[in-house]
Tab-separated table of C-alpha atoms and ligand atoms in Angstrom:
chain	number	residue	atom	x	y	z
A	1	MET	CA	83.806	146.524	102.449
A	2	ALA	CA	80.508	145.166	102.957
A	3	GLU	CA	78.079	148.147	104.584
A	4	ASN	CA	76.503	146.185	106.798
A	5	ARG	CA	79.142	144.402	108.580
A	6	GLU	CA	80.040	145.020	112.281
A	7	TYR	CA	83.471	147.022	112.405
A	8	ARG	CA	86.470	144.949	113.145
A	9	GLY	CA	89.650	146.598	113.570
A	10	ARG	CA	93.292	145.054	114.692
A	11	LEU	CA	96.336	145.916	116.148
A	12	ALA	CA	98.938	143.657	114.964
A	13	PRO	CA	102.228	144.132	116.725
A	14	SER	CA	105.433	142.303	116.270
A	15	PRO	CA	107.544	141.375	119.456
A	16	THR	CA	110.695	142.089	117.965
A	17	GLY	CA	111.252	145.184	120.556
A	18	HIS	CA	109.614	147.487	122.640
A	19	LEU	CA	106.701	149.616	121.017
A	20	HIS	CA	107.272	153.145	120.483
A	21	LEU	CA	105.397	156.127	120.371
A	22	GLY	CA	104.754	155.470	116.724
A	23	HIS	CA	102.950	152.291	117.245
A	24	ALA	CA	101.205	154.133	120.017
A	25	ARG	CA	99.804	156.410	117.665
A	26	THR	CA	98.919	154.296	114.863
A	27	PHE	CA	97.176	151.817	117.430
A	28	TRP	CA	95.125	154.658	119.197
A	29	LEU	CA	93.723	155.714	115.854
A	30	ALA	CA	92.871	152.278	115.160
A	31	GLN	CA	91.363	152.003	118.522
A	32	ALA	CA	89.424	155.341	118.189
A	33	ARG	CA	88.012	153.972	114.568
A	34	ALA	CA	86.959	150.784	116.305
A	35	ARG	CA	85.062	152.639	119.160
A	36	ALA	CA	83.594	155.169	116.958
A	37	ALA	CA	82.080	152.496	114.584
A	38	GLY	CA	80.920	150.679	117.916
A	39	GLY	CA	82.740	147.751	116.814
A	40	THR	CA	85.408	145.160	117.898
A	41	LEU	CA	89.247	145.453	118.191
A	42	VAL	CA	91.460	142.473	118.086
A	43	MET	CA	94.968	142.163	119.065
A	44	ARG	CA	97.191	139.727	117.048
A	45	VAL	CA	100.827	138.939	117.672
A	46	GLU	CA	102.827	138.708	114.574
A	47	ASP	CA	105.460	136.592	115.617
A	48	LEU	CA	107.123	135.062	112.544
A	49	ASP	CA	109.886	136.969	112.163
A	50	GLY	CA	112.433	134.225	113.572
A	51	PRO	CA	114.805	134.824	116.355
A	52	ARG	CA	113.927	138.623	116.411
A	53	CYS	CA	110.619	137.958	118.080
A	54	ARG	CA	111.055	137.033	121.725
A	55	PRO	CA	108.788	136.148	124.678
A	56	GLU	CA	109.649	138.952	126.850
A	57	PHE	CA	108.722	141.192	124.350
A	58	VAL	CA	105.450	139.778	123.896
A	59	GLU	CA	104.844	140.310	127.720
A	60	ALA	CA	106.071	143.546	127.384
A	61	ILE	CA	103.738	144.638	124.598
A	62	HIS	CA	100.760	143.578	126.601
A	63	GLU	CA	101.621	145.307	129.501
A	64	ASP	CA	102.690	148.700	127.741
A	65	LEU	CA	99.670	148.917	125.711
A	66	ARG	CA	97.242	148.015	128.533
A	67	TRP	CA	99.210	150.984	130.515
A	68	PHE	CA	98.878	153.323	127.712
A	69	GLY	CA	95.067	153.009	127.665
A	70	PHE	CA	94.196	150.329	125.221
A	71	GLN	CA	91.535	147.729	125.488
A	72	TRP	CA	90.847	144.894	123.078
A	73	GLN	CA	87.535	142.671	122.969
A	74	GLU	CA	89.746	139.380	121.296
A	75	GLY	CA	93.698	138.653	121.461
A	76	PRO	CA	95.876	136.265	123.155
A	77	ASP	CA	95.273	137.500	126.645
A	78	VAL	CA	91.533	137.498	126.597
A	79	GLY	CA	90.606	134.939	123.743
A	80	GLY	CA	88.077	135.072	121.404
A	81	PRO	CA	86.332	133.165	118.427
A	82	HIS	CA	89.465	133.313	116.239
A	83	ALA	CA	91.967	132.204	118.637
A	84	PRO	CA	94.817	131.668	118.342
A	85	TYR	CA	95.838	135.203	118.087
A	86	VAL	CA	99.230	134.553	117.839
A	87	GLN	CA	100.965	133.937	114.612
A	88	SER	CA	103.397	131.152	115.454
A	89	ALA	CA	100.307	128.676	116.247
A	90	ARG	CA	98.237	129.447	112.910
A	91	LEU	CA	100.831	127.396	110.879
A	92	PRO	CA	97.630	125.091	108.960
A	93	LEU	CA	95.927	128.272	107.847
A	94	TYR	CA	98.768	129.695	106.042
A	95	GLN	CA	99.417	126.302	104.667
A	96	SER	CA	95.976	125.832	103.040
A	97	ALA	CA	96.137	129.240	101.703
A	98	PHE	CA	99.336	128.622	100.038
A	99	GLU	CA	98.322	125.341	98.777
A	100	ARG	CA	95.386	126.883	96.906
A	101	LEU	CA	97.889	129.327	95.332
A	102	ARG	CA	100.108	126.680	94.795
A	103	ALA	CA	97.341	124.545	92.708
A	104	ALA	CA	96.234	127.739	91.105
A	105	GLY	CA	99.469	127.831	89.370
A	106	ARG	CA	99.889	131.605	91.006
A	107	VAL	CA	103.039	131.043	92.866
A	108	PHE	CA	106.669	129.792	91.647
A	109	PRO	CA	109.927	128.082	93.610
A	110	CYS	CA	112.605	130.565	93.852
A	111	THR	CA	116.084	130.139	94.677
A	112	CYS	CA	117.460	133.591	94.595
A	113	SER	CA	119.180	135.459	97.193
A	114	ARG	CA	118.559	134.384	100.828
A	115	ARG	CA	118.691	138.139	101.594
A	116	ASP	CA	115.299	138.552	99.681
A	117	ILE	CA	113.782	135.825	101.299
A	118	LEU	CA	114.995	136.850	104.819
A	119	SER	CA	113.661	140.191	103.939
A	120	ALA	CA	109.858	138.341	103.669
A	121	MET	CA	109.852	137.943	107.415
A	122	SER	CA	108.615	141.204	108.394
A	123	ALA	CA	106.322	144.111	107.054
A	124	PRO	CA	108.592	146.111	104.607
A	125	HIS	CA	108.626	149.475	106.474
A	126	ALA	CA	110.130	152.664	105.161
A	127	GLY	CA	113.313	151.864	103.461
A	128	ASP	CA	113.032	148.079	103.697
A	129	GLU	CA	111.300	147.723	100.499
A	130	GLU	CA	113.138	145.223	98.106
A	131	PRO	CA	114.050	145.912	94.288
A	132	VAL	CA	111.562	144.645	91.969
A	133	TYR	CA	112.156	140.843	91.617
A	134	PRO	CA	114.305	140.279	87.995
A	135	GLY	CA	112.285	137.239	87.272
A	136	ASN	CA	115.081	134.740	87.284
A	137	CYS	CA	113.062	131.839	88.493
A	138	ARG	CA	109.650	133.215	87.271
A	139	GLY	CA	109.368	130.430	84.504
A	140	LYS	CA	109.551	127.420	87.164
A	141	SER	CA	106.098	125.790	87.484
A	142	SER	CA	104.584	125.316	90.781
A	143	ASP	CA	104.794	121.438	90.713
A	144	GLU	CA	108.411	121.719	90.952
A	145	PRO	CA	109.990	119.648	94.244
A	146	THR	CA	109.798	122.071	97.640
A	147	ARG	CA	113.541	121.184	98.026
A	148	SER	CA	116.281	122.462	96.083
A	149	GLY	CA	119.055	119.804	95.131
A	150	GLU	CA	121.120	120.579	98.425
A	151	GLY	CA	117.995	119.497	100.359
A	152	SER	CA	117.220	122.945	101.572
A	153	ARG	CA	113.644	124.307	101.160
A	154	VAL	CA	113.009	126.606	98.546
A	155	ALA	CA	110.728	130.064	98.980
A	156	TRP	CA	108.080	130.504	96.993
A	157	ARG	CA	106.812	133.801	95.133
A	158	PHE	CA	103.422	135.184	93.937
A	159	ARG	CA	103.728	136.088	90.175
A	160	VAL	CA	102.425	139.138	89.820
A	161	PRO	CA	100.170	140.448	86.820
A	162	ASP	CA	102.752	142.681	85.035
A	163	GLY	CA	101.314	146.065	84.002
A	164	GLN	CA	98.164	145.726	86.274
A	165	ALA	CA	97.259	148.678	88.272
A	166	VAL	CA	95.836	147.787	91.658
A	167	ALA	CA	93.977	150.922	92.793
A	168	PHE	CA	92.347	151.403	96.285
A	169	GLU	CA	90.446	154.280	98.073
A	170	ASP	CA	92.513	154.662	101.316
A	171	GLY	CA	90.636	156.247	104.125
A	172	GLY	CA	93.604	158.178	105.372
A	173	CYS	CA	95.573	158.869	101.832
A	174	GLY	CA	92.481	159.067	99.278
A	175	SER	CA	93.048	157.317	96.064
A	176	ARG	CA	96.136	155.220	95.438
A	177	ALA	CA	97.177	153.247	92.680
A	178	PHE	CA	100.380	151.180	92.109
A	179	VAL	CA	101.315	149.107	89.328
A	180	ALA	CA	102.248	145.448	89.248
A	181	GLY	CA	105.914	144.610	87.802
A	182	ARG	CA	106.710	148.277	88.079
A	183	ASP	CA	106.067	149.285	91.709
A	184	PHE	CA	106.413	146.067	93.196
A	185	GLY	CA	107.247	142.661	91.661
A	186	ASP	CA	106.780	139.151	92.112
A	187	PHE	CA	106.983	138.953	95.950
A	188	VAL	CA	107.566	135.889	98.602
A	189	VAL	CA	104.697	134.285	100.152
A	190	TRP	CA	106.424	131.208	101.482
A	191	ARG	CA	109.650	131.513	103.148
A	192	GLY	CA	112.467	128.615	102.805
A	193	ASP	CA	112.328	127.768	106.617
A	194	GLY	CA	108.855	126.832	106.043
A	195	TRP	CA	106.758	129.736	107.380
A	196	PRO	CA	104.749	132.321	105.302
A	197	SER	CA	105.725	135.549	104.591
A	198	TYR	CA	104.640	138.634	106.260
A	199	GLN	CA	102.165	139.542	103.345
A	200	LEU	CA	100.565	136.272	103.148
A	201	ALA	CA	100.107	135.612	106.868
A	202	CYS	CA	98.859	139.065	107.019
A	203	VAL	CA	95.931	138.645	104.536
A	204	VAL	CA	95.184	135.289	105.685
A	205	ASP	CA	94.642	136.319	109.232
A	206	ASP	CA	93.006	139.452	108.330
A	207	ALA	CA	90.780	137.581	106.272
A	208	ALA	CA	89.991	134.790	108.874
A	209	MET	CA	89.449	137.127	111.497
A	210	GLY	CA	86.914	139.101	109.647
A	211	ILE	CA	88.782	142.250	109.933
A	212	THR	CA	86.717	144.911	108.203
A	213	GLU	CA	89.478	147.914	108.219
A	214	VAL	CA	93.183	147.673	108.362
A	215	VAL	CA	94.619	150.702	110.212
A	216	ARG	CA	98.442	151.023	109.653
A	217	GLY	CA	101.207	153.405	108.916
A	218	GLU	CA	101.451	154.873	105.094
A	219	ASP	CA	104.734	153.116	104.849
A	220	LEU	CA	102.648	150.164	104.361
A	221	LEU	CA	100.942	151.367	101.133
A	222	LEU	CA	102.643	149.101	98.542
A	223	SER	CA	102.079	146.062	100.792
A	224	THR	CA	98.473	146.965	100.540
A	225	ALA	CA	98.726	146.628	97.095
A	226	ARG	CA	100.630	143.069	97.092
A	227	GLN	CA	98.046	142.256	99.880
A	228	LEU	CA	95.208	143.168	97.332
A	229	LEU	CA	96.357	140.837	94.713
A	230	LEU	CA	96.435	137.999	97.256
A	231	TYR	CA	92.890	138.669	98.285
A	232	GLY	CA	91.946	138.460	94.373
A	233	ALA	CA	93.908	135.379	93.747
A	234	LEU	CA	92.337	133.549	96.873
A	235	GLY	CA	88.848	134.927	96.073
A	236	TRP	CA	88.305	136.504	99.311
A	237	ALA	CA	86.951	139.928	100.196
A	238	ALA	CA	89.486	142.525	100.815
A	239	PRO	CA	88.884	144.789	103.983
A	240	SER	CA	89.161	148.715	104.025
A	241	PHE	CA	92.332	150.399	104.571
A	242	TYR	CA	93.413	153.517	106.496
A	243	HIS	CA	96.948	154.274	106.293
A	244	CYS	CA	97.897	157.027	108.699
A	245	GLN	CA	101.322	159.369	108.766
A	246	LEU	CA	104.128	158.115	110.529
A	247	VAL	CA	105.421	159.795	113.724
A	248	THR	CA	108.791	160.844	113.100
A	249	ASP	CA	112.135	162.066	115.211
A	250	GLU	CA	113.415	165.492	115.035
A	251	HIS	CA	115.022	164.569	111.905
A	252	GLY	CA	112.098	163.516	110.081
A	253	ILE	CA	113.025	159.844	110.477
A	254	ARG	CA	110.585	157.146	111.225
A	255	LEU	CA	110.828	156.222	114.672
A	256	ALA	CA	112.304	152.560	115.245
A	257	LYS	CA	113.757	150.277	117.472
A	258	ARG	CA	116.806	152.460	118.121
A	259	HIS	CA	114.553	155.247	119.450
A	260	GLU	CA	114.632	153.612	122.496
A	261	ALA	CA	114.099	156.692	124.496
A	262	LEU	CA	110.430	156.986	122.544
A	263	SER	CA	109.458	153.579	123.707
A	264	LEU	CA	106.426	153.243	125.958
A	265	ARG	CA	108.420	151.267	128.501
A	266	ARG	CA	111.026	154.313	128.760
A	267	LEU	CA	108.520	157.076	129.065
A	268	ARG	CA	106.318	155.096	131.509
A	269	GLU	CA	109.835	154.460	133.649
A	270	SER	CA	110.458	158.382	133.295
A	271	GLY	CA	107.072	158.933	135.349
A	272	ARG	CA	104.857	160.534	132.326
A	273	SER	CA	101.546	159.634	132.214
A	274	PRO	CA	99.518	158.278	129.088
A	275	GLU	CA	97.406	161.456	128.900
A	276	GLU	CA	100.570	163.659	129.105
A	277	ILE	CA	102.152	161.974	126.367
A	278	ARG	CA	99.034	162.133	124.015
A	279	ARG	CA	99.106	165.804	124.751
A	280	THR	CA	102.359	166.858	124.098
A	281	SER	CA	104.206	164.064	121.879
A	282	GLY	CA	104.004	162.868	118.393
A	283	GLY	CA	102.523	165.902	116.760
A	284	GLY	CA	99.917	166.409	119.089
A	285	ASP	CA	97.712	164.597	116.536
A	286	TRP	CA	96.021	162.064	118.754
A	287	GLU	CA	92.470	161.685	117.492
B	1	LIG	N1	103.081	143.316	112.477
B	1	LIG	C1	103.572	144.183	111.377
B	1	LIG	C2	104.389	145.213	112.008
B	1	LIG	O1	104.324	145.466	113.062
B	1	LIG	C3	102.058	144.508	111.301
B	1	LIG	C4	101.775	145.499	109.690
B	1	LIG	C5	100.511	145.767	109.605
B	1	LIG	O2	99.838	146.431	110.232
B	1	LIG	O3	99.881	144.926	108.685
B	1	LIG	O4	105.090	145.982	111.305
């Protein structure tokens, strides 16, 4: 990260359900770090996960975060110099980044499993990682037509440099290194339905919005390695990263939508105040 740049952090929720305590704690850390640096916090709605994203969840996210005590300086509801702050309204930006990768021969069309392609819609959180891509379509050229014989559009994968170590210094987890082709394989950047994958959209937006530090859960460390390769391929400076520990339930399982009882909405309905929640929940580690 360039030393003299103003700190810009972000909250990047996906409107696929109600936010829970795990989101709140990661976001709280993001907000605390932005505040401590006298910087700006950006709120971005990541709604590229097809039909799982619903407008009522977008509204609930705004309400629940405000109630909990979050304040952002740029976002869908307050505007800002990098609007729109909703991914579904930013397609041209993703298209132009994808075209650059394609022109540089860094991607190849892939007609493999539909399941892999679907998994590219959202961030691969704990347990969602795809196996290393076996390389079936790897030899295809980036000049291939964008539609398969049956007329459906193909997906595109980024060809990772096999054996290359991707190392970075993480603010929360210290030095980390992953090996391309071993820890993760060629990954989807463009989906067959005409939208970018989480990995590409996230990089394009963090770069375009001038984010200087990405704060998120440690289950996305491997995604950071992928994203660093995309920053390199696109010739963009990468932000710093700060991955934090995940909030788990009493069985040590990462919180997810099924933990509806720990959603901010339910906690609020049950009469608990944000201050009390921060004092007593999620390991009590609210910075
Ligand atoms: N929308 C993604 C998620 O909620 C964001 C991941 C990230 O912070 O990059 O999982």
